Amino acid sequence: MRASSKKLIIVLICLACLILTGCAGKEYRATVFAMDTVMQITVYAKDDSSLALCRAKINDVEKMLSTTYEDSITSRLNRGETVTAQEEFIDLLSDCRKYSGLTGGAFDITSYPVVRLWGFTTGEHRVPDQQEIDEAVGRIGMDNIAENVSGEVSLMNGAEIDFGAVTKGYLGDRIRDILTEQGVSSALIDLGGNITVIGKNRGKDWVIGIEIPSRDESGLAGTVAVSDTSVVTSGSYRRYFEEGGRVYGHIMDPKTGYPAENGLISVTIVSPDTEMADALSTGLYVAGLEEAVSIWKETPGFEAVFITDDGTVYVTEGLASCFTINKDYSQKLVIIEK
Ligand code: ADP
Ligand code: MG
């Protein structure tokens, strides 16, 4: 065989290998415990250099937003300080206003006084009395956050904030941006149930599971097959407490000051915008099925899977072809059309 034909064969073999591995390189993984969550970032790349940048970003975002850091912007605002915040913070704040508007106030980062009152910040859970609830609800409202053009932010009327319902989504987008800038074309970013995927999984769609929303059953209610998007689920089947034979979940209805309870047990949002998916999974969970469906009809940019307490799985039409129900979990599947 001539040298040039040998070279051609070697080139063809290399090309075939690249195609078989999705042109994406070797698998590298980082596992990080942050924000009370096990986070796992899996990349297919030539090396693992991008993962160090992701770890640093997780640290930065936690330090900026977390209520458990005394020096975070959030904690300083909650102590009554006026803070000159960086642009990222101001942008996130303005996004949160938008999500609050989109959900008719069901998503509201000023819900923190009631989150605290029910003990979800310390784990010392209790059912507050009505007077305490009324007092805390009286301090809720996005209008209680003041910011000016110089980036000075302060809280009014005893308001307190917490980005718990949107931080992992915000972070998912930041990590995706870092990886994309680093040339990573295939990755799975799993921030504890907040999933963002880049590209495909070795040439095929990523198959993302949606958990059975149950306190005592595990397994999948269904899966979605997707690429270049995010899949974020909210529900109260993991973080809750029981008292007097009743169950109280960690997602609050800012209007009543009680844990949201309206028949929905799980909301999954699929959107290329992970931050929006995180905010809306919480907000639509509070809003309830009927309101959630009308918000979906009016708002471009996302699809959803809603599960109600009778085990019915509602899937918006944009997911009809990529959603697979687990028939052992439920036989009741409804496709919602626009
Ligand atoms: P998880 O953090 O379990 O993934 P979510 O994204 O749904 O769940 O966020 C829930 C957290 O958001 C709560 O623990 C609380 O800190 C905060 N929160 C609770 N109710 C609301 C609400 N109505 N709007 C905004 N944030 C909320
Ligand atoms: Mg959320």
XYZ file of C-alpha atoms and ligand atoms in Angstrom:
366
model
C 0.000 0.000 0.000
C 1.320 3.462 -0.886
C 2.166 5.888 1.947
C -0.507 8.371 0.815
C -3.279 5.711 0.902
C -2.153 4.703 4.403
C -2.382 8.336 5.506
C -5.850 8.608 3.978
C -7.016 5.506 5.883
C -5.621 6.878 9.170
C -7.387 10.213 8.580
C -10.664 8.396 7.846
C -10.354 6.275 11.021
C -9.728 9.443 13.079
C -12.755 11.109 11.494
C -14.940 8.075 12.264
C -13.754 8.143 15.905
C -14.573 11.830 16.165
C -18.050 11.269 14.734
C -18.664 8.307 17.070
C -17.695 10.356 20.126
C -19.792 13.300 18.937
C -16.622 15.295 18.136
C -16.645 16.238 21.777
C -13.532 14.725 23.391
C -13.139 12.961 26.730
C -15.503 13.005 29.695
C -14.502 15.122 32.708
C -16.634 15.698 35.802
C -16.638 18.088 38.757
C -18.749 17.433 41.860
C -19.265 20.395 44.163
C -21.356 20.748 47.300
C -22.698 24.301 47.445
C -25.995 26.034 48.227
C -27.076 22.973 50.200
C -26.962 21.000 46.957
C -24.759 18.396 45.299
C -23.801 19.896 41.944
C -22.311 17.870 39.118
C -20.867 19.262 35.921
C -19.950 16.790 33.184
C -18.134 18.037 30.101
C -16.892 16.330 26.968
C -13.763 18.261 26.154
C -10.070 18.028 25.353
C -9.156 18.659 29.014
C -10.738 19.648 32.338
C -9.482 23.255 32.463
C -13.010 24.692 32.107
C -14.158 22.955 35.323
C -11.920 25.087 37.576
C -13.618 28.207 36.156
C -17.023 26.675 36.929
C -16.023 25.944 40.549
C -14.883 29.550 40.949
C -18.171 30.825 39.526
C -20.230 28.678 41.927
C -18.256 30.202 44.784
C -18.693 33.783 43.490
C -22.440 33.455 42.969
C -22.968 31.838 46.374
C -20.982 34.640 48.024
C -22.996 37.303 46.184
C -26.498 35.880 46.737
C -26.649 33.422 49.610
C -28.449 34.352 52.823
C -26.042 32.066 54.699
C -23.067 34.353 53.915
C -23.075 37.325 56.258
C -21.294 39.488 53.703
C -23.437 38.614 50.672
C -25.336 41.486 49.094
C -28.553 39.727 50.106
C -27.573 39.515 53.797
C -26.405 43.127 53.868
C -29.698 44.313 52.342
C -31.647 42.169 54.806
C -29.769 43.887 57.668
C -31.076 47.224 56.395
C -27.908 48.446 54.668
C -27.946 50.432 51.439
C -25.641 48.530 49.106
C -23.948 49.614 45.900
C -24.370 46.402 43.964
C -22.542 45.156 40.904
C -24.266 45.068 37.528
C -24.960 41.286 37.695
C -26.939 41.784 40.888
C -28.953 44.696 39.476
C -29.704 42.669 36.324
C -30.868 39.684 38.384
C -33.057 41.961 40.472
C -34.668 43.387 37.381
C -35.227 39.850 36.005
C -36.927 38.948 39.298
C -39.280 41.897 38.896
C -40.117 40.576 35.449
C -40.858 37.047 36.759
C -42.993 38.489 39.533
C -44.998 40.413 36.923
C -45.297 37.373 34.636
C -46.681 35.205 37.453
C -49.050 37.805 38.912
C -46.909 38.019 42.061
C -46.729 34.242 42.682
C -42.939 34.394 42.298
C -41.677 36.972 44.761
C -38.149 37.133 46.232
C -39.505 39.242 49.108
C -41.326 36.133 50.408
C -38.349 35.616 52.740
C -40.100 36.756 55.973
C -42.633 33.921 55.599
C -40.004 31.392 54.502
C -38.166 32.238 57.731
C -41.274 32.255 59.886
C -42.082 28.653 58.954
C -38.511 27.667 59.877
C -37.309 26.716 56.413
C -34.073 28.677 56.817
C -32.982 27.001 60.057
C -34.724 23.624 59.908
C -36.568 24.539 63.136
C -39.948 24.155 61.465
C -43.199 25.260 63.059
C -46.679 26.374 62.135
C -46.858 30.091 62.996
C -50.004 31.705 64.334
C -52.147 33.889 62.090
C -50.963 37.145 63.643
C -47.339 36.352 62.860
C -48.267 35.350 59.319
C -50.192 38.596 58.760
C -47.231 40.627 60.041
C -44.790 38.812 57.714
C -47.118 39.028 54.680
C -47.386 42.775 55.322
C -43.671 43.102 54.567
C -43.859 41.247 51.215
C -43.890 43.087 47.890
C -41.414 43.781 45.104
C -42.180 47.515 45.505
C -40.296 47.336 48.797
C -37.021 46.985 46.875
C -35.591 50.368 45.899
C -32.728 50.844 43.472
C -31.378 53.902 41.698
C -29.359 54.502 38.539
C -26.061 54.433 40.445
C -26.724 50.837 41.490
C -27.645 51.656 45.088
C -30.138 49.144 46.435
C -32.060 49.160 49.702
C -35.133 47.523 51.189
C -38.119 49.357 52.639
C -40.987 48.550 55.016
C -39.136 45.738 56.783
C -38.727 43.744 53.562
C -36.246 40.859 53.322
C -35.213 39.008 50.198
C -33.876 35.616 49.181
C -32.910 34.367 45.729
C -33.391 30.682 46.640
C -35.957 30.174 43.886
C -33.733 31.498 41.119
C -30.045 31.190 42.144
C -29.445 27.731 40.705
C -31.034 28.771 37.428
C -28.967 31.949 37.319
C -25.843 29.893 38.044
C -26.754 27.276 35.420
C -26.754 29.979 32.744
C -23.434 31.421 33.956
C -21.769 27.979 33.899
C -23.187 27.268 30.447
C -21.754 30.607 29.223
C -18.314 29.839 30.697
C -18.222 26.372 29.140
C -19.392 27.648 25.779
C -16.731 30.390 25.818
C -14.160 27.690 26.591
C -15.221 25.853 23.451
C -17.115 23.042 25.201
C -19.817 21.827 22.843
C -21.277 19.012 24.939
C -22.002 19.200 28.682
C -24.511 18.326 31.390
C -24.776 20.852 34.220
C -26.770 19.349 37.093
C -27.314 21.776 39.950
C -29.516 19.528 42.079
C -32.515 19.057 39.841
C -31.784 22.186 37.824
C -30.383 20.752 34.606
C -28.778 22.709 31.772
C -27.421 20.845 28.757
C -25.030 22.058 26.098
C -25.308 20.432 22.677
C -25.995 16.731 22.477
C -24.899 13.669 24.416
C -22.469 11.924 22.045
C -24.625 12.743 19.045
C -28.015 12.035 20.658
C -30.478 14.135 22.672
C -29.916 14.174 26.410
C -32.623 12.188 28.168
C -33.543 14.014 31.383
C -35.684 12.354 34.019
C -38.547 14.056 35.840
C -38.830 12.585 39.330
C -41.971 11.036 40.760
C -43.173 13.897 42.995
C -43.645 11.793 46.098
C -42.310 11.898 49.635
C -41.927 8.142 49.874
C -41.670 6.823 46.334
C -38.638 7.209 44.070
C -38.261 6.771 40.330
C -39.239 8.720 37.264
C -42.631 10.103 36.274
C -41.303 10.601 32.750
C -38.397 11.804 30.657
C -37.743 14.564 28.147
C -35.243 14.176 25.308
C -33.612 17.553 24.656
C -30.497 19.449 23.544
C -29.204 22.998 24.223
C -31.786 23.820 26.859
C -32.585 23.509 30.543
C -35.000 21.357 32.526
C -35.920 22.646 35.984
C -38.398 21.098 38.424
C -40.034 22.537 41.550
C -42.128 20.669 44.059
C -42.537 20.284 47.787
C -41.889 16.545 48.032
C -38.255 16.965 49.184
C -38.243 19.993 51.492
C -41.216 19.951 53.832
C -42.209 19.166 57.402
C -45.148 17.437 59.055
C -47.101 18.697 62.026
C -50.480 17.670 63.374
C -50.909 15.164 60.540
C -50.450 17.848 57.900
C -47.599 18.424 55.471
C -46.121 21.896 54.894
C -43.837 22.502 51.889
C -41.069 25.081 51.379
C -42.647 26.993 48.477
C -44.751 29.836 49.832
C -47.765 31.631 48.474
C -46.735 35.278 49.023
C -50.385 36.357 49.114
C -51.425 34.105 52.000
C -48.108 33.487 53.776
C -48.891 29.737 53.795
C -47.135 26.990 51.829
C -48.601 26.856 48.312
C -51.221 24.143 48.043
C -53.442 24.030 45.030
C -53.376 20.535 43.586
C -50.059 20.850 41.733
C -47.324 18.576 43.092
C -44.614 19.173 40.497
C -43.835 21.758 37.834
C -41.067 21.248 35.283
C -40.058 24.053 32.959
C -38.042 23.442 29.778
C -36.396 26.580 28.393
C -33.042 27.657 26.948
C -33.073 30.290 29.716
C -32.285 28.368 32.934
C -32.868 31.377 35.180
C -36.364 31.863 33.759
C -37.009 28.105 34.043
C -36.045 28.176 37.736
C -38.161 31.265 38.509
C -41.164 29.973 36.597
C -41.021 26.447 38.036
C -41.421 28.037 41.484
C -43.874 30.738 40.371
C -46.158 28.456 38.376
C -46.145 25.926 41.223
C -47.605 28.682 43.408
C -49.972 29.931 40.686
C -51.738 26.565 40.246
C -52.564 24.645 37.069
C -55.215 26.886 35.538
C -53.276 30.117 36.007
C -50.022 28.387 35.008
C -51.533 27.253 31.708
C -52.771 30.745 30.896
C -49.316 32.191 31.716
C -47.781 29.583 29.367
C -50.217 30.587 26.624
C -49.259 34.257 26.959
C -45.499 33.891 27.480
C -43.084 32.748 24.777
C -39.834 30.937 25.565
C -40.778 27.916 27.635
C -42.641 24.613 27.743
C -43.843 22.790 30.853
C -44.838 19.521 32.500
C -47.372 19.851 35.323
C -48.271 16.977 37.642
C -51.382 17.219 39.825
C -52.115 15.362 43.047
C -54.390 12.881 41.244
C -51.374 11.716 39.199
C -52.363 13.421 35.942
C -49.405 14.578 33.844
C -50.066 17.686 31.746
C -47.534 18.411 28.987
C -47.510 21.567 26.861
C -47.632 20.874 23.143
C -44.015 21.896 22.438
C -42.860 18.857 24.448
C -45.394 16.407 23.039
C -42.864 14.684 20.789
C -39.959 14.568 23.265
C -41.784 13.641 26.489
C -42.167 9.976 27.456
C -44.415 9.106 30.383
C -43.529 6.269 32.764
C -46.703 4.192 32.460
C -46.003 2.500 35.801
C -46.316 5.940 37.414
C -49.375 7.202 35.560
C -51.584 6.407 32.572
C -53.125 9.870 32.641
C -51.391 12.104 30.098
C -52.932 15.335 28.811
C -51.339 17.457 26.055
C -52.120 21.155 26.508
C -52.527 23.129 23.289
C -52.059 26.879 22.812
P -35.455 24.350 45.231
O -34.536 25.400 45.768
O -35.874 23.311 46.207
O -35.017 23.802 43.932
P -37.295 26.393 44.232
O -36.464 26.809 43.086
O -38.729 26.176 43.932
O -36.823 25.061 44.946
O -37.126 27.521 45.337
C -37.687 27.411 46.604
C -37.054 28.432 47.527
O -37.379 29.755 47.102
C -37.555 28.343 48.939
O -36.747 27.508 49.714
C -37.508 29.794 49.420
O -36.208 30.129 49.827
C -37.835 30.569 48.181
N -39.275 30.796 47.956
C -40.328 30.170 48.546
N -41.497 30.602 48.028
C -41.176 31.526 47.078
C -41.953 32.316 46.166
N -43.259 32.261 46.132
N -41.262 33.147 45.332
C -39.916 33.227 45.357
N -39.142 32.514 46.192
C -39.754 31.657 47.023
Mg -37.091 27.841 41.315
